[in-house]
Amino acid sequence: MTRPSATELNGRRFLLLLALYFLIHLGVRVFLSSSAELDESEQLLLTQDMRLGYGSQPPLYTWIQAGLFFLCGINVFALAVFKNFLLFLSYFFVYLSARELTRDSTRSVIAMLSLLLIPQIFWESQRDLTHSVLGTAMAAGSLFVMLRLLKTGRLRYYVLFGLCAGFGILAKYNYGIFLIALLLAAGSIRNFRPRVLNRKMGLAVLCLLLVSAPHLYWMVTHTQATLSQVGKFHVASSAGRLALFVLGFKSLGVAVLSFLGLLVPVVVLFFHKRGASVRVVNAHSDDRALILRTLLAGLGLCVLMIVFFKVSVFKDRWMQPLLFATPLYLVMLPWARWNLTNARRYAAFTAVVAVGTWAVIAGRVLHVSDRGSVSRLSAPYAALASQLRQAGFHGGHIMAQDRWVGGNLKLCFPESVVEAPEVPSFAAPADSDRVVVWNATNQSEMPEMLRDFVRVRAGTDAGSLPTQWIEAPYSRASGRSMRLGLSFLPHPP
């Protein structure tokens, strides 16, 4: 990084502020609650065993999280530190890519801070996402390495790109859309084509396969598990093909608008001048075209999914490993009101959003309304676990209603084996105590899915066993309680 002048925003300073921002997020998460969110709970269950695959999501996040649990213990800190580190990496690589594209510290800082205006990144990723966060970090890193590859043609960048691509596939499957789009975009530009279509790219492909081949083999041999969630891409409908196309295009449009609906208007507000057109100029036209064509190619691949695979559901988080690059294109446009004063105002606005994010995240737990839904982080699992111990369970084998209940019980009983119908099964000691647990706050009876699961895993009709109830008040929610139902299973003969 070159030293910024007095007429530029200081990139190093903003990177340090951003690191502080995520450290505060880490502290808020750790001290706010000892309970886990939904995706966090899933990781608490999956990390009980190291496997080449875990179902419909690739395994890299789980592998790294398992390593952090080994180093730090099974706790909220290990969950939160990984998430915030990945988010910082995404911002950092966007900054580096912007420096590579613009050679301008101010535009690079603005590109990085623009991620704070994408709700899917500054809110949903912080609240409860896992694989999408890792996939975005890998996509951001891959883009920076590709830029260096295209500019220098050095062998090391081909190796790095292949490794990034392999780990990206292991991070999130829709990273593949970004990867294909990036390669198509680079190959479509005459000055970049020789860098893409040469023998060195074969080495990149080899590195990709070395990293991802074991899991790809697992996918081929476990197709049912891999495709277990394929239904979430489709809407069950008796309507014709045209109606499904309409649903698909509408869903894709809504996802894109949800992702960029705050960022683009704010950028226009700060930097656009009425009556002045944003014209594409020749300077860095190849770089600008690379980013734009990557975005368009990625959306084009989504359109092909609608046409050929009848995909009719798109969610904004699925756009994250692709559309994160939008700020890079925006800062390369010659805005009429682009100057240091407006850039500082824009940075101040993003700072307000950042502080507001802290406030809302903390407020969801610290100020729980007497009406409406209660945050999962307010669930009193520590108190419920204490009552479960008093009921006679001190560790062993827990069969939970779902991943949220199971993951939180894993936090409270880290030495126990915890299973749930939604995740792969894990081997439990044959002579361990066994208990079936479900959320009985709104429904007292054991859910039928859980009964079926216990029947398969334990060979017992859990519905015929005596039931006990434990109850504790939600954190900072007076008058509202959470209740768990539990049934102890007899030891196997």
GROMACS .gro file of C-alpha atoms in nm:
model
  493
    1MET     CA    1   0.000   0.000   0.000
    2THR     CA    2   0.133   0.341  -0.094
    3ARG     CA    3   0.121   0.624   0.156
    4PRO     CA    4  -0.197   0.829   0.097
    5SER     CA    5  -0.172   1.201   0.035
    6ALA     CA    6  -0.355   1.468   0.232
    7THR     CA    7  -0.620   1.476  -0.040
    8GLU     CA    8  -0.713   1.108   0.002
    9LEU     CA    9  -0.886   0.899   0.264
   10ASN     CA   10  -0.630   0.702   0.463
   11GLY     CA   11  -0.680   0.336   0.379
   12ARG     CA   12  -0.472   0.202   0.669
   13ARG     CA   13  -0.668   0.410   0.917
   14PHE     CA   14  -1.001   0.287   0.786
   15LEU     CA   15  -0.882  -0.074   0.790
   16LEU     CA   16  -0.787  -0.034   1.157
   17LEU     CA   17  -1.126   0.122   1.231
   18LEU     CA   18  -1.292  -0.166   1.050
   19ALA     CA   19  -1.094  -0.418   1.255
   20LEU     CA   20  -1.210  -0.235   1.568
   21TYR     CA   21  -1.567  -0.247   1.436
   22PHE     CA   22  -1.557  -0.626   1.414
   23LEU     CA   23  -1.381  -0.660   1.749
   24ILE     CA   24  -1.671  -0.470   1.905
   25HIS     CA   25  -1.914  -0.699   1.724
   26LEU     CA   26  -1.724  -0.994   1.869
   27GLY     CA   27  -1.742  -0.850   2.219
   28VAL     CA   28  -2.112  -0.767   2.187
   29ARG     CA   29  -2.191  -1.120   2.068
   30VAL     CA   30  -1.992  -1.293   2.342
   31PHE     CA   31  -2.124  -1.085   2.630
   32LEU     CA   32  -2.477  -1.051   2.494
   33SER     CA   33  -2.585  -1.414   2.513
   34SER     CA   34  -2.455  -1.763   2.579
   35SER     CA   35  -2.714  -1.913   2.344
   36ALA     CA   36  -2.669  -1.986   1.975
   37GLU     CA   37  -2.854  -1.874   1.663
   38LEU     CA   38  -2.988  -2.120   1.405
   39ASP     CA   39  -2.687  -2.157   1.174
   40GLU     CA   40  -2.451  -2.145   1.471
   41SER     CA   41  -2.646  -2.433   1.624
   42GLU     CA   42  -2.604  -2.635   1.306
   43GLN     CA   43  -2.227  -2.595   1.327
   44LEU     CA   44  -2.229  -2.703   1.690
   45LEU     CA   45  -2.381  -3.032   1.577
   46LEU     CA   46  -2.187  -3.089   1.255
   47THR     CA   47  -1.848  -3.034   1.418
   48GLN     CA   48  -1.895  -3.343   1.633
   49ASP     CA   49  -1.729  -3.544   1.358
   50MET     CA   50  -1.489  -3.472   1.070
   51ARG     CA   51  -1.632  -3.589   0.737
   52LEU     CA   52  -1.583  -3.521   0.368
   53GLY     CA   53  -1.942  -3.398   0.346
   54TYR     CA   54  -2.235  -3.314   0.569
   55GLY     CA   55  -2.531  -3.289   0.335
   56SER     CA   56  -2.641  -3.006   0.111
   57GLN     CA   57  -2.366  -2.766   0.223
   58PRO     CA   58  -1.991  -2.805   0.155
   59PRO     CA   59  -1.768  -2.886   0.454
   60LEU     CA   60  -1.499  -2.616   0.475
   61TYR     CA   61  -1.678  -2.395   0.728
   62THR     CA   62  -1.741  -2.696   0.952
   63TRP     CA   63  -1.379  -2.813   0.927
   64ILE     CA   64  -1.239  -2.476   1.030
   65GLN     CA   65  -1.500  -2.432   1.303
   66ALA     CA   66  -1.412  -2.773   1.443
   67GLY     CA   67  -1.048  -2.664   1.462
   68LEU     CA   68  -1.146  -2.349   1.650
   69PHE     CA   69  -1.357  -2.553   1.893
   70PHE     CA   70  -1.051  -2.772   1.954
   71LEU     CA   71  -0.836  -2.466   2.028
   72CYS     CA   72  -1.086  -2.246   2.211
   73GLY     CA   73  -1.342  -2.491   2.347
   74ILE     CA   74  -1.703  -2.531   2.243
   75ASN     CA   75  -1.838  -2.184   2.315
   76VAL     CA   76  -1.988  -1.872   2.164
   77PHE     CA   77  -1.648  -1.702   2.136
   78ALA     CA   78  -1.523  -1.968   1.892
   79LEU     CA   79  -1.837  -1.922   1.683
   80ALA     CA   80  -1.822  -1.542   1.680
   81VAL     CA   81  -1.448  -1.494   1.625
   82PHE     CA   82  -1.454  -1.702   1.308
   83LYS     CA   83  -1.756  -1.519   1.167
   84ASN     CA   84  -1.612  -1.173   1.232
   85PHE     CA   85  -1.270  -1.266   1.096
   86LEU     CA   86  -1.431  -1.381   0.770
   87LEU     CA   87  -1.634  -1.062   0.743
   88PHE     CA   88  -1.321  -0.853   0.794
   89LEU     CA   89  -1.146  -1.055   0.522
   90SER     CA   90  -1.427  -0.976   0.277
   91TYR     CA   91  -1.395  -0.603   0.340
   92PHE     CA   92  -1.016  -0.625   0.327
   93PHE     CA   93  -1.008  -0.802  -0.009
   94VAL     CA   94  -1.261  -0.559  -0.155
   95TYR     CA   95  -1.028  -0.279  -0.047
   96LEU     CA   96  -0.727  -0.450  -0.205
   97SER     CA   97  -0.918  -0.516  -0.527
   98ALA     CA   98  -1.029  -0.155  -0.545
   99ARG     CA   99  -0.667  -0.041  -0.500
  100GLU     CA  100  -0.566  -0.274  -0.780
  101LEU     CA  101  -0.842  -0.138  -1.005
  102THR     CA  102  -0.829   0.234  -0.930
  103ARG     CA  103  -0.490   0.307  -0.770
  104ASP     CA  104  -0.686   0.553  -0.558
  105SER     CA  105  -0.702   0.530  -0.179
  106THR     CA  106  -1.028   0.725  -0.149
  107ARG     CA  107  -1.216   0.512  -0.399
  108SER     CA  108  -1.077   0.199  -0.235
  109VAL     CA  109  -1.201   0.306   0.107
  110ILE     CA  110  -1.542   0.394  -0.037
  111ALA     CA  111  -1.569   0.053  -0.207
  112MET     CA  112  -1.485  -0.119   0.121
  113LEU     CA  113  -1.724   0.091   0.329
  114SER     CA  114  -2.000   0.036   0.074
  115LEU     CA  115  -2.036  -0.318   0.206
  116LEU     CA  116  -2.180  -0.154   0.518
  117LEU     CA  117  -2.476  -0.048   0.303
  118ILE     CA  118  -2.566  -0.398   0.188
  119PRO     CA  119  -2.815  -0.539   0.442
  120GLN     CA  120  -2.729  -0.897   0.355
  121ILE     CA  121  -2.368  -0.829   0.459
  122PHE     CA  122  -2.387  -0.578   0.745
  123TRP     CA  123  -2.695  -0.733   0.906
  124GLU     CA  124  -2.781  -1.088   0.800
  125SER     CA  125  -2.420  -1.205   0.780
  126GLN     CA  126  -2.355  -1.069   1.126
  127ARG     CA  127  -2.680  -1.203   1.269
  128ASP     CA  128  -2.679  -1.565   1.157
  129LEU     CA  129  -2.505  -1.684   0.841
  130THR     CA  130  -2.214  -1.924   0.805
  131HIS     CA  131  -2.142  -2.075   0.462
  132SER     CA  132  -2.246  -1.759   0.275
  133VAL     CA  133  -1.997  -1.555   0.479
  134LEU     CA  134  -1.713  -1.794   0.400
  135GLY     CA  135  -1.817  -1.814   0.034
  136THR     CA  136  -1.809  -1.435   0.006
  137ALA     CA  137  -1.467  -1.412   0.169
  138MET     CA  138  -1.333  -1.672  -0.074
  139ALA     CA  139  -1.493  -1.492  -0.371
  140ALA     CA  140  -1.341  -1.160  -0.262
  141GLY     CA  141  -1.001  -1.321  -0.223
  142SER     CA  142  -1.032  -1.496  -0.560
  143LEU     CA  143  -1.117  -1.168  -0.732
  144PHE     CA  144  -0.808  -0.994  -0.593
  145VAL     CA  145  -0.583  -1.285  -0.694
  146MET     CA  146  -0.739  -1.285  -1.043
  147LEU     CA  147  -0.668  -0.914  -1.079
  148ARG     CA  148  -0.304  -0.973  -0.989
  149LEU     CA  149  -0.295  -1.269  -1.228
  150LEU     CA  150  -0.430  -1.062  -1.516
  151LYS     CA  151  -0.191  -0.776  -1.448
  152THR     CA  152   0.130  -0.976  -1.394
  153GLY     CA  153   0.082  -1.324  -1.540
  154ARG     CA  154   0.308  -1.465  -1.268
  155LEU     CA  155   0.292  -1.836  -1.196
  156ARG     CA  156   0.230  -1.790  -0.824
  157TYR     CA  157  -0.099  -1.613  -0.890
  158TYR     CA  158  -0.222  -1.904  -1.102
  159VAL     CA  159  -0.144  -2.137  -0.813
  160LEU     CA  160  -0.314  -1.906  -0.565
  161PHE     CA  161  -0.615  -1.867  -0.790
  162GLY     CA  162  -0.654  -2.243  -0.821
  163LEU     CA  163  -0.630  -2.284  -0.444
  164CYS     CA  164  -0.881  -2.004  -0.386
  165ALA     CA  165  -1.118  -2.162  -0.637
  166GLY     CA  166  -1.090  -2.503  -0.473
  167PHE     CA  167  -1.150  -2.366  -0.125
  168GLY     CA  168  -1.431  -2.150  -0.262
  169ILE     CA  169  -1.614  -2.458  -0.387
  170LEU     CA  170  -1.564  -2.617  -0.045
  171ALA     CA  171  -1.704  -2.301   0.114
  172LYS     CA  172  -2.031  -2.250  -0.073
  173TYR     CA  173  -2.161  -2.417  -0.387
  174ASN     CA  174  -2.293  -2.096  -0.541
  175TYR     CA  175  -1.935  -1.969  -0.535
  176GLY     CA  176  -1.920  -2.170  -0.858
  177ILE     CA  177  -2.147  -1.912  -1.024
  178PHE     CA  178  -1.902  -1.636  -0.936
  179LEU     CA  179  -1.604  -1.845  -1.050
  180ILE     CA  180  -1.754  -1.925  -1.389
  181ALA     CA  181  -1.871  -1.565  -1.434
  182LEU     CA  182  -1.525  -1.428  -1.351
  183LEU     CA  183  -1.352  -1.661  -1.597
  184LEU     CA  184  -1.606  -1.584  -1.869
  185ALA     CA  185  -1.565  -1.212  -1.812
  186ALA     CA  186  -1.185  -1.225  -1.820
  187GLY     CA  187  -1.187  -1.444  -2.131
  188SER     CA  188  -1.420  -1.205  -2.309
  189ILE     CA  189  -1.175  -0.913  -2.285
  190ARG     CA  190  -0.909  -0.915  -2.556
  191ASN     CA  191  -0.625  -0.782  -2.341
  192PHE     CA  192  -0.695  -1.036  -2.066
  193ARG     CA  193  -0.766  -1.339  -2.284
  194PRO     CA  194  -0.400  -1.448  -2.319
  195ARG     CA  195  -0.373  -1.463  -1.939
  196VAL     CA  196  -0.677  -1.690  -1.915
  197LEU     CA  197  -0.618  -1.917  -2.214
  198ASN     CA  198  -0.269  -2.046  -2.150
  199ARG     CA  199  -0.094  -2.346  -2.000
  200LYS     CA  200  -0.053  -2.186  -1.659
  201MET     CA  201  -0.430  -2.196  -1.612
  202GLY     CA  202  -0.400  -2.574  -1.631
  203LEU     CA  203  -0.192  -2.558  -1.314
  204ALA     CA  204  -0.468  -2.355  -1.152
  205VAL     CA  205  -0.721  -2.623  -1.247
  206LEU     CA  206  -0.492  -2.889  -1.101
  207CYS     CA  207  -0.470  -2.698  -0.772
  208LEU     CA  208  -0.849  -2.661  -0.770
  209LEU     CA  209  -0.893  -3.037  -0.812
  210LEU     CA  210  -0.632  -3.124  -0.551
  211VAL     CA  211  -0.822  -2.918  -0.296
  212SER     CA  212  -1.180  -3.011  -0.388
  213ALA     CA  213  -1.154  -3.364  -0.535
  214PRO     CA  214  -1.212  -3.557  -0.210
  215HIS     CA  215  -1.534  -3.369  -0.142
  216LEU     CA  216  -1.643  -3.387  -0.506
  217TYR     CA  217  -1.599  -3.764  -0.487
  218TRP     CA  218  -1.812  -3.764  -0.172
  219MET     CA  219  -2.079  -3.566  -0.357
  220VAL     CA  220  -2.090  -3.821  -0.638
  221THR     CA  221  -2.119  -4.110  -0.395
  222HIS     CA  222  -2.373  -3.934  -0.170
  223THR     CA  223  -2.604  -3.769  -0.421
  224GLN     CA  224  -2.914  -3.810  -0.204
  225ALA     CA  225  -2.753  -3.620   0.085
  226THR     CA  226  -2.610  -3.356  -0.148
  227LEU     CA  227  -2.946  -3.292  -0.314
  228SER     CA  228  -3.150  -3.316   0.006
  229GLN     CA  229  -3.230  -2.945   0.002
  230VAL     CA  230  -3.281  -2.904  -0.372
  231GLY     CA  231  -3.650  -2.840  -0.314
  232LYS     CA  232  -3.572  -2.496  -0.171
  233PHE     CA  233  -3.488  -2.380  -0.525
  234HIS     CA  234  -3.837  -2.460  -0.653
  235VAL     CA  235  -4.192  -2.356  -0.579
  236ALA     CA  236  -4.441  -2.639  -0.577
  237SER     CA  237  -4.693  -2.534  -0.837
  238SER     CA  238  -4.940  -2.691  -1.072
  239ALA     CA  239  -4.896  -2.395  -1.305
  240GLY     CA  240  -4.730  -2.430  -1.641
  241ARG     CA  241  -4.372  -2.370  -1.743
  242LEU     CA  242  -4.437  -2.004  -1.829
  243ALA     CA  243  -4.572  -1.937  -1.480
  244LEU     CA  244  -4.263  -2.096  -1.325
  245PHE     CA  245  -4.044  -1.875  -1.545
  246VAL     CA  246  -4.233  -1.569  -1.423
  247LEU     CA  247  -4.188  -1.679  -1.061
  248GLY     CA  248  -3.818  -1.738  -1.119
  249PHE     CA  249  -3.751  -1.401  -1.282
  250LYS     CA  250  -3.956  -1.223  -1.018
  251SER     CA  251  -3.771  -1.400  -0.737
  252LEU     CA  252  -3.433  -1.320  -0.894
  253GLY     CA  253  -3.528  -0.954  -0.940
  254VAL     CA  254  -3.648  -0.924  -0.580
  255ALA     CA  255  -3.327  -1.087  -0.454
  256VAL     CA  256  -3.109  -0.843  -0.650
  257LEU     CA  257  -3.315  -0.543  -0.541
  258SER     CA  258  -3.306  -0.655  -0.179
  259PHE     CA  259  -2.930  -0.689  -0.200
  260LEU     CA  260  -2.855  -0.357  -0.372
  261GLY     CA  261  -3.165  -0.155  -0.286
  262LEU     CA  262  -2.991   0.054  -0.022
  263LEU     CA  263  -2.639   0.078  -0.165
  264VAL     CA  264  -2.712   0.214  -0.513
  265PRO     CA  265  -2.955   0.494  -0.409
  266VAL     CA  266  -2.715   0.614  -0.138
  267VAL     CA  267  -2.420   0.621  -0.378
  268VAL     CA  268  -2.631   0.817  -0.627
  269LEU     CA  269  -2.741   1.054  -0.351
  270PHE     CA  270  -2.386   1.135  -0.248
  271PHE     CA  271  -2.205   1.137  -0.582
  272HIS     CA  272  -2.452   1.190  -0.865
  273LYS     CA  273  -2.525   1.538  -0.995
  274ARG     CA  274  -2.859   1.611  -1.157
  275GLY     CA  275  -2.819   1.675  -1.525
  276ALA     CA  276  -2.476   1.511  -1.538
  277SER     CA  277  -2.452   1.169  -1.695
  278VAL     CA  278  -2.224   0.897  -1.570
  279ARG     CA  279  -2.019   0.821  -1.879
  280VAL     CA  280  -1.784   0.530  -1.924
  281VAL     CA  281  -1.440   0.665  -2.011
  282ASN     CA  282  -1.144   0.490  -2.167
  283ALA     CA  283  -0.919   0.494  -1.860
  284HIS     CA  284  -0.916   0.148  -1.703
  285SER     CA  285  -1.196   0.040  -1.938
  286ASP     CA  286  -1.079  -0.323  -1.931
  287ASP     CA  287  -1.089  -0.332  -1.552
  288ARG     CA  288  -1.434  -0.175  -1.544
  289ALA     CA  289  -1.554  -0.417  -1.808
  290LEU     CA  290  -1.417  -0.711  -1.610
  291ILE     CA  291  -1.624  -0.626  -1.303
  292LEU     CA  292  -1.937  -0.537  -1.498
  293ARG     CA  293  -1.920  -0.847  -1.715
  294THR     CA  294  -1.861  -1.066  -1.409
  295LEU     CA  295  -2.176  -0.930  -1.249
  296LEU     CA  296  -2.378  -0.965  -1.570
  297ALA     CA  297  -2.243  -1.312  -1.645
  298GLY     CA  298  -2.332  -1.427  -1.294
  299LEU     CA  299  -2.687  -1.297  -1.330
  300GLY     CA  300  -2.699  -1.456  -1.675
  301LEU     CA  301  -2.612  -1.792  -1.522
  302CYS     CA  302  -2.899  -1.743  -1.278
  303VAL     CA  303  -3.128  -1.682  -1.575
  304LEU     CA  304  -3.007  -2.007  -1.734
  305MET     CA  305  -3.092  -2.185  -1.409
  306ILE     CA  306  -3.446  -2.053  -1.442
  307VAL     CA  307  -3.477  -2.155  -1.807
  308PHE     CA  308  -3.313  -2.496  -1.805
  309PHE     CA  309  -3.351  -2.616  -1.444
  310LYS     CA  310  -3.682  -2.448  -1.359
  311VAL     CA  311  -3.533  -2.274  -1.056
  312SER     CA  312  -3.810  -2.051  -0.927
  313VAL     CA  313  -3.671  -1.938  -0.590
  314PHE     CA  314  -3.378  -1.706  -0.531
  315LYS     CA  315  -3.284  -1.557  -0.196
  316ASP     CA  316  -3.077  -1.245  -0.146
  317ARG     CA  317  -2.813  -1.432   0.053
  318TRP     CA  318  -2.751  -1.654  -0.251
  319MET     CA  319  -2.644  -1.339  -0.438
  320GLN     CA  320  -2.378  -1.253  -0.181
  321PRO     CA  321  -2.073  -1.433  -0.333
  322LEU     CA  322  -2.147  -1.252  -0.663
  323LEU     CA  323  -2.296  -0.910  -0.597
  324PHE     CA  324  -2.045  -0.821  -0.324
  325ALA     CA  325  -1.836  -0.689  -0.617
  326THR     CA  326  -2.092  -0.422  -0.709
  327PRO     CA  327  -1.916  -0.147  -0.507
  328LEU     CA  328  -1.602  -0.206  -0.713
  329TYR     CA  329  -1.788  -0.118  -1.029
  330LEU     CA  330  -1.956   0.183  -0.871
  331VAL     CA  331  -1.631   0.343  -0.755
  332MET     CA  332  -1.482   0.314  -1.105
  333LEU     CA  333  -1.756   0.530  -1.253
  334PRO     CA  334  -1.669   0.899  -1.307
  335TRP     CA  335  -1.932   1.048  -1.078
  336ALA     CA  336  -1.982   1.421  -1.128
  337ARG     CA  337  -1.971   1.496  -0.754
  338TRP     CA  338  -1.676   1.274  -0.676
  339ASN     CA  339  -1.453   1.468  -0.436
  340LEU     CA  340  -1.293   1.426  -0.096
  341THR     CA  341  -1.565   1.619   0.086
  342ASN     CA  342  -1.845   1.396  -0.040
  343ALA     CA  343  -1.631   1.088   0.020
  344ARG     CA  344  -1.590   1.189   0.385
  345ARG     CA  345  -1.963   1.249   0.418
  346TYR     CA  346  -2.028   0.909   0.267
  347ALA     CA  347  -1.785   0.748   0.513
  348ALA     CA  348  -1.961   0.926   0.799
  349PHE     CA  349  -2.296   0.793   0.680
  350THR     CA  350  -2.164   0.436   0.673
  351ALA     CA  351  -2.032   0.491   1.027
  352VAL     CA  352  -2.384   0.581   1.138
  353VAL     CA  353  -2.511   0.258   0.982
  354ALA     CA  354  -2.237   0.063   1.160
  355VAL     CA  355  -2.324   0.209   1.500
  356GLY     CA  356  -2.692   0.150   1.431
  357THR     CA  357  -2.616  -0.214   1.357
  358TRP     CA  358  -2.453  -0.254   1.698
  359ALA     CA  359  -2.752  -0.090   1.863
  360VAL     CA  360  -3.010  -0.307   1.687
  361ILE     CA  361  -2.821  -0.632   1.748
  362ALA     CA  362  -2.786  -0.553   2.117
  363GLY     CA  363  -3.141  -0.419   2.142
  364ARG     CA  364  -3.291  -0.744   2.013
  365VAL     CA  365  -3.169  -0.910   2.332
  366LEU     CA  366  -3.143  -0.628   2.586
  367HIS     CA  367  -3.487  -0.481   2.519
  368VAL     CA  368  -3.727  -0.765   2.446
  369SER     CA  369  -4.083  -0.654   2.376
  370ASP     CA  370  -4.366  -0.799   2.582
  371ARG     CA  371  -4.532  -0.882   2.253
  372GLY     CA  372  -4.415  -1.037   1.932
  373SER     CA  373  -4.133  -1.280   1.877
  374VAL     CA  374  -3.837  -1.325   2.109
  375SER     CA  375  -3.482  -1.339   1.974
  376ARG     CA  376  -3.323  -1.683   1.977
  377LEU     CA  377  -3.036  -1.525   2.171
  378SER     CA  378  -3.279  -1.460   2.458
  379ALA     CA  379  -3.347  -1.833   2.501
  380PRO     CA  380  -3.247  -1.942   2.856
  381TYR     CA  381  -3.062  -2.259   2.764
  382ALA     CA  382  -2.807  -2.229   3.046
  383ALA     CA  383  -3.087  -2.225   3.305
  384LEU     CA  384  -3.272  -2.506   3.129
  385ALA     CA  385  -2.954  -2.715   3.116
  386SER     CA  386  -2.912  -2.669   3.491
  387GLN     CA  387  -3.264  -2.803   3.542
  388LEU     CA  388  -3.191  -3.092   3.307
  389ARG     CA  389  -2.896  -3.187   3.527
  390GLN     CA  390  -3.120  -3.172   3.831
  391ALA     CA  391  -3.357  -3.406   3.650
  392GLY     CA  392  -3.077  -3.661   3.630
  393PHE     CA  393  -2.897  -3.604   3.300
  394HIS     CA  394  -2.529  -3.517   3.333
  395GLY     CA  395  -2.410  -3.613   2.987
  396GLY     CA  396  -2.438  -3.885   2.726
  397HIS     CA  397  -2.665  -3.897   2.423
  398ILE     CA  398  -2.920  -3.625   2.346
  399MET     CA  399  -3.178  -3.658   2.069
  400ALA     CA  400  -3.318  -3.312   2.006
  401GLN     CA  401  -3.618  -3.185   1.813
  402ASP     CA  402  -3.415  -2.974   1.571
  403ARG     CA  403  -3.074  -2.822   1.515
  404TRP     CA  404  -3.148  -2.512   1.722
  405VAL     CA  405  -3.245  -2.706   2.035
  406GLY     CA  406  -2.970  -2.959   1.974
  407GLY     CA  407  -2.697  -2.703   1.908
  408ASN     CA  408  -2.773  -2.509   2.224
  409LEU     CA  409  -2.774  -2.827   2.430
  410LYS     CA  410  -2.435  -2.911   2.279
  411LEU     CA  411  -2.310  -2.578   2.413
  412CYS     CA  412  -2.434  -2.674   2.760
  413PHE     CA  413  -2.322  -3.040   2.742
  414PRO     CA  414  -2.006  -3.025   2.527
  415GLU     CA  415  -1.902  -3.382   2.611
  416SER     CA  416  -2.235  -3.527   2.499
  417VAL     CA  417  -2.329  -3.656   2.155
  418VAL     CA  418  -2.624  -3.454   2.028
  419GLU     CA  419  -2.837  -3.551   1.729
  420ALA     CA  420  -3.133  -3.399   1.547
  421PRO     CA  421  -3.343  -3.512   1.249
  422GLU     CA  422  -3.211  -3.226   1.031
  423VAL     CA  423  -2.842  -3.319   1.046
  424PRO     CA  424  -2.640  -3.636   0.986
  425SER     CA  425  -2.635  -3.895   1.263
  426PHE     CA  426  -2.338  -3.945   1.492
  427ALA     CA  427  -2.223  -4.250   1.686
  428ALA     CA  428  -2.294  -4.238   2.060
  429PRO     CA  429  -2.152  -4.455   2.340
  430ALA     CA  430  -2.367  -4.766   2.383
  431ASP     CA  431  -2.385  -4.737   2.762
  432SER     CA  432  -2.450  -4.362   2.786
  433ASP     CA  433  -2.756  -4.197   2.936
  434ARG     CA  434  -3.006  -4.104   2.669
  435VAL     CA  435  -3.263  -3.827   2.672
  436VAL     CA  436  -3.508  -3.694   2.415
  437VAL     CA  437  -3.565  -3.316   2.427
  438TRP     CA  438  -3.802  -3.085   2.241
  439ASN     CA  439  -3.927  -2.727   2.256
  440ALA     CA  440  -4.258  -2.749   2.440
  441THR     CA  441  -4.319  -2.376   2.472
  442ASN     CA  442  -4.607  -2.375   2.226
  443GLN     CA  443  -4.677  -2.748   2.188
  444SER     CA  444  -4.651  -2.990   2.478
  445GLU     CA  445  -4.654  -3.316   2.283
  446MET     CA  446  -4.339  -3.463   2.138
  447PRO     CA  447  -4.328  -3.378   1.765
  448GLU     CA  448  -4.404  -3.670   1.536
  449MET     CA  449  -4.079  -3.617   1.342
  450LEU     CA  450  -3.881  -3.652   1.663
  451ARG     CA  451  -4.071  -3.969   1.760
  452ASP     CA  452  -3.989  -4.120   1.421
  453PHE     CA  453  -3.626  -4.018   1.457
  454VAL     CA  454  -3.597  -4.179   1.801
  455ARG     CA  455  -3.768  -4.492   1.675
  456VAL     CA  456  -3.505  -4.527   1.402
  457ARG     CA  457  -3.201  -4.428   1.610
  458ALA     CA  458  -3.290  -4.596   1.940
  459GLY     CA  459  -3.548  -4.859   1.844
  460THR     CA  460  -3.787  -4.716   2.103
  461ASP     CA  461  -4.130  -4.558   2.087
  462ALA     CA  462  -4.049  -4.240   2.277
  463GLY     CA  463  -4.413  -4.136   2.279
  464SER     CA  464  -4.491  -4.410   2.532
  465LEU     CA  465  -4.227  -4.295   2.781
  466PRO     CA  466  -4.291  -4.069   3.083
  467THR     CA  467  -4.249  -3.699   3.007
  468GLN     CA  468  -4.100  -3.430   3.228
  469TRP     CA  469  -4.105  -3.053   3.185
  470ILE     CA  470  -3.847  -2.790   3.262
  471GLU     CA  471  -3.905  -2.418   3.228
  472ALA     CA  472  -3.708  -2.094   3.261
  473PRO     CA  473  -3.781  -1.727   3.183
  474TYR     CA  474  -3.640  -1.573   2.868
  475SER     CA  475  -3.345  -1.344   2.926
  476ARG     CA  476  -3.464  -0.988   2.997
  477ALA     CA  477  -3.823  -1.074   2.899
  478SER     CA  478  -4.036  -1.056   3.211
  479GLY     CA  479  -4.338  -1.281   3.215
  480ARG     CA  480  -4.227  -1.493   2.919
  481SER     CA  481  -4.080  -1.838   2.960
  482MET     CA  482  -3.939  -2.118   2.749
  483ARG     CA  483  -4.030  -2.478   2.826
  484LEU     CA  484  -3.862  -2.798   2.719
  485GLY     CA  485  -4.015  -3.143   2.724
  486LEU     CA  486  -3.789  -3.440   2.793
  487SER     CA  487  -3.813  -3.816   2.810
  488PHE     CA  488  -3.537  -4.045   2.935
  489LEU     CA  489  -3.473  -4.353   2.728
  490PRO     CA  490  -3.382  -4.682   2.895
  491HIS     CA  491  -3.028  -4.809   2.850
  492PRO     CA  492  -2.998  -5.048   2.557
  493PRO     CA  493  -2.986  -5.417   2.654
   0.00000   0.00000   0.00000
